[in-house]
């Protein structure tokens, strides 16, 4: 039996996937409300294919509880936030989960960390917890790191089809964990050591962050001299060895906007490109705000309460608002418009910010200037409703005449 600890965006799909592929699974989360929701037969966030997978896992007998279960294998998928002032990972949740596992697990158990951690976290924070109990890693307790790689919006597909990395202290443990993931994963699974696995995960997200920063910087250069950044990127990408990403209103989510800071925090003298790239991405919402003000001035729009931000999530077609560019923009200290701006998102049912709408038509009735912050399918399908509005399209998805771009 596998006890999956932490039933959030990664732990839940992983637990469901294992259960629906014949593995006996108990999912554990310290949040009693979340466990009750799951036990009532409901999923806790929106994701393509998740409800169907949930149905299959329930039929296969998955259980959800707030308790840690004595067993031989644990997968830990708890949050690993970062400390904004030191830019270092906060390993508290991982450390606490490992401590709770040690309270119940038999000798010989394996603990697999899936949470993203900064390189060296297992050595610095996890091994000492085990040693403090008088247990020997590699004998009494085995450790592995199997960083997740799935992209929100296409998690279920990627869980099955992506290649994976498993870091373990010994090839025997690595192969045993690989066999568990192979129950559902059709991708290649590479077995390596824990330190390497930790590093690869953070490097992958850093690579993407740097490439988005490059696109955002190009967008500012092109704006400065009135060039069309999208056309330039399109043509450059016809080169066989060039693949530039897209500029946007900022970088959100709990991964690309966070993980690269771990490297800056740990290697401040070395991680220069990474540091500058993260600063570029973090300042993109301010660039958007500047564009909004220019466009308001050009169009004689003086009333900020007639300006609407379309989209509150961190990206399209998900309900996750963590580090969302819209929230970043509203939180800019010198944003004197923030208190007046209207906000709408079809994926967000809770009121998270002031002046939030839950109906597209009502939102559009109340605004003259729409800023497309997120390219949800809904806005693409309703683009004609923006006719007659002033539009700042941060994603180059709107073909109405007179649309403004970043
Ligand atoms: N974005 C751009 N321009 C682009 C692509 C993305 O501005 O061309 C923005 C998005 O709008 C969003 C942010 O970047 O605000 C991040 O979105 P994303 O789609 O790039 O990535 P995430 O954060 O949803 O998922 C990433 C993925 N990592 C990589 O592709 C290397 C995923 O595979 C990881 O599993 C995930 O991080 C994670 O959990 O670490």
mmCIF file of C-alpha atoms and ligand atoms in Angstrom, residues 10 116 148-152 158 201 204-205 208 212 245-248 250-252 255-256 259 314-316 325 395, ligand 1:
data_model
loop_
_atom_site.group_PDB
_atom_site.id
_atom_site.type_symbol
_atom_site.label_atom_id
_atom_site.label_comp_id
_atom_site.label_asym_id
_atom_site.label_seq_id
_atom_site.Cartn_x
_atom_site.Cartn_y
_atom_site.Cartn_z
ATOM 1 C CA UNK A 10 0.186 17.190 -7.498
ATOM 2 C CA UNK A 116 9.861 20.511 -5.518
ATOM 3 C CA UNK A 148 6.774 16.041 -10.567
ATOM 4 C CA UNK A 149 6.803 17.538 -14.078
ATOM 5 C CA UNK A 150 3.127 17.866 -14.988
ATOM 6 C CA UNK A 151 1.722 21.096 -16.360
ATOM 7 C CA UNK A 152 -1.531 22.456 -14.880
ATOM 8 C CA UNK A 158 1.292 14.522 -18.772
ATOM 9 C CA UNK A 201 13.684 19.799 -11.455
ATOM 10 C CA UNK A 204 13.912 22.726 -15.910
ATOM 11 C CA UNK A 205 11.691 25.448 -14.474
ATOM 12 C CA UNK A 208 11.525 28.127 -18.918
ATOM 13 C CA UNK A 212 9.886 33.737 -20.857
ATOM 14 C CA UNK A 245 8.419 31.691 -25.998
ATOM 15 C CA UNK A 246 5.659 34.311 -25.810
ATOM 16 C CA UNK A 247 5.611 37.577 -23.874
ATOM 17 C CA UNK A 248 2.781 37.916 -21.396
ATOM 18 C CA UNK A 250 3.808 38.405 -16.030
ATOM 19 C CA UNK A 251 4.756 34.976 -14.762
ATOM 20 C CA UNK A 252 2.566 33.323 -12.186
ATOM 21 C CA UNK A 255 6.612 26.853 -10.082
ATOM 22 C CA UNK A 256 8.179 29.022 -12.775
ATOM 23 C CA UNK A 259 11.754 27.663 -8.226
ATOM 24 C CA UNK A 314 -2.130 32.530 -13.172
ATOM 25 C CA UNK A 315 -2.747 31.149 -16.650
ATOM 26 C CA UNK A 316 -5.428 29.935 -19.023
ATOM 27 C CA UNK A 325 0.000 38.373 -12.781
ATOM 28 C CA UNK A 395 -1.560 37.541 -25.263
HETATM 29 N N1 LIG B 1 4.039 32.082 -19.665
HETATM 30 C C1 LIG B 1 4.381 33.161 -20.470
HETATM 31 N N2 LIG B 1 4.844 32.917 -21.737
HETATM 32 C C2 LIG B 1 4.979 31.647 -22.230
HETATM 33 C C3 LIG B 1 4.638 30.567 -21.397
HETATM 34 C C4 LIG B 1 4.174 30.813 -20.114
HETATM 35 O O1 LIG B 1 4.269 34.337 -20.077
HETATM 36 O O2 LIG B 1 5.390 31.509 -23.389
HETATM 37 C C5 LIG B 1 3.537 32.312 -18.285
HETATM 38 C C6 LIG B 1 2.150 31.695 -18.024
HETATM 39 O O3 LIG B 1 1.130 32.545 -18.480
HETATM 40 C C7 LIG B 1 2.175 31.520 -16.516
HETATM 41 C C8 LIG B 1 3.647 31.203 -16.226
HETATM 42 O O4 LIG B 1 4.374 31.622 -17.377
HETATM 43 O O5 LIG B 1 1.840 32.724 -15.847
HETATM 44 C C9 LIG B 1 3.936 29.735 -15.956
HETATM 45 O O6 LIG B 1 3.154 28.922 -16.817
HETATM 46 P P1 LIG B 1 3.731 27.650 -17.598
HETATM 47 O O7 LIG B 1 2.620 27.129 -18.434
HETATM 48 O O8 LIG B 1 4.986 27.994 -18.287
HETATM 49 O O9 LIG B 1 4.178 26.640 -16.459
HETATM 50 P P2 LIG B 1 3.477 26.071 -15.117
HETATM 51 O O10 LIG B 1 3.990 26.899 -13.988
HETATM 52 O O11 LIG B 1 2.039 25.913 -15.265
HETATM 53 O O12 LIG B 1 4.146 24.601 -15.060
HETATM 54 C C10 LIG B 1 5.560 24.472 -15.019
HETATM 55 C C11 LIG B 1 5.989 23.401 -16.037
HETATM 56 N N3 LIG B 1 7.450 23.437 -16.183
HETATM 57 C C12 LIG B 1 8.029 23.465 -17.381
HETATM 58 O O13 LIG B 1 7.419 23.507 -18.428
HETATM 59 C C13 LIG B 1 9.520 23.427 -17.409
HETATM 60 C C14 LIG B 1 5.529 22.017 -15.569
HETATM 61 O O14 LIG B 1 6.041 21.015 -16.440
HETATM 62 C C15 LIG B 1 6.011 21.756 -14.128
HETATM 63 O O15 LIG B 1 5.556 20.487 -13.662
HETATM 64 C C16 LIG B 1 5.419 22.839 -13.247
HETATM 65 O O16 LIG B 1 5.944 24.102 -13.694
HETATM 66 C C17 LIG B 1 5.823 22.573 -11.804
HETATM 67 O O17 LIG B 1 4.958 22.142 -11.018
HETATM 68 O O18 LIG B 1 7.005 22.704 -11.463
#
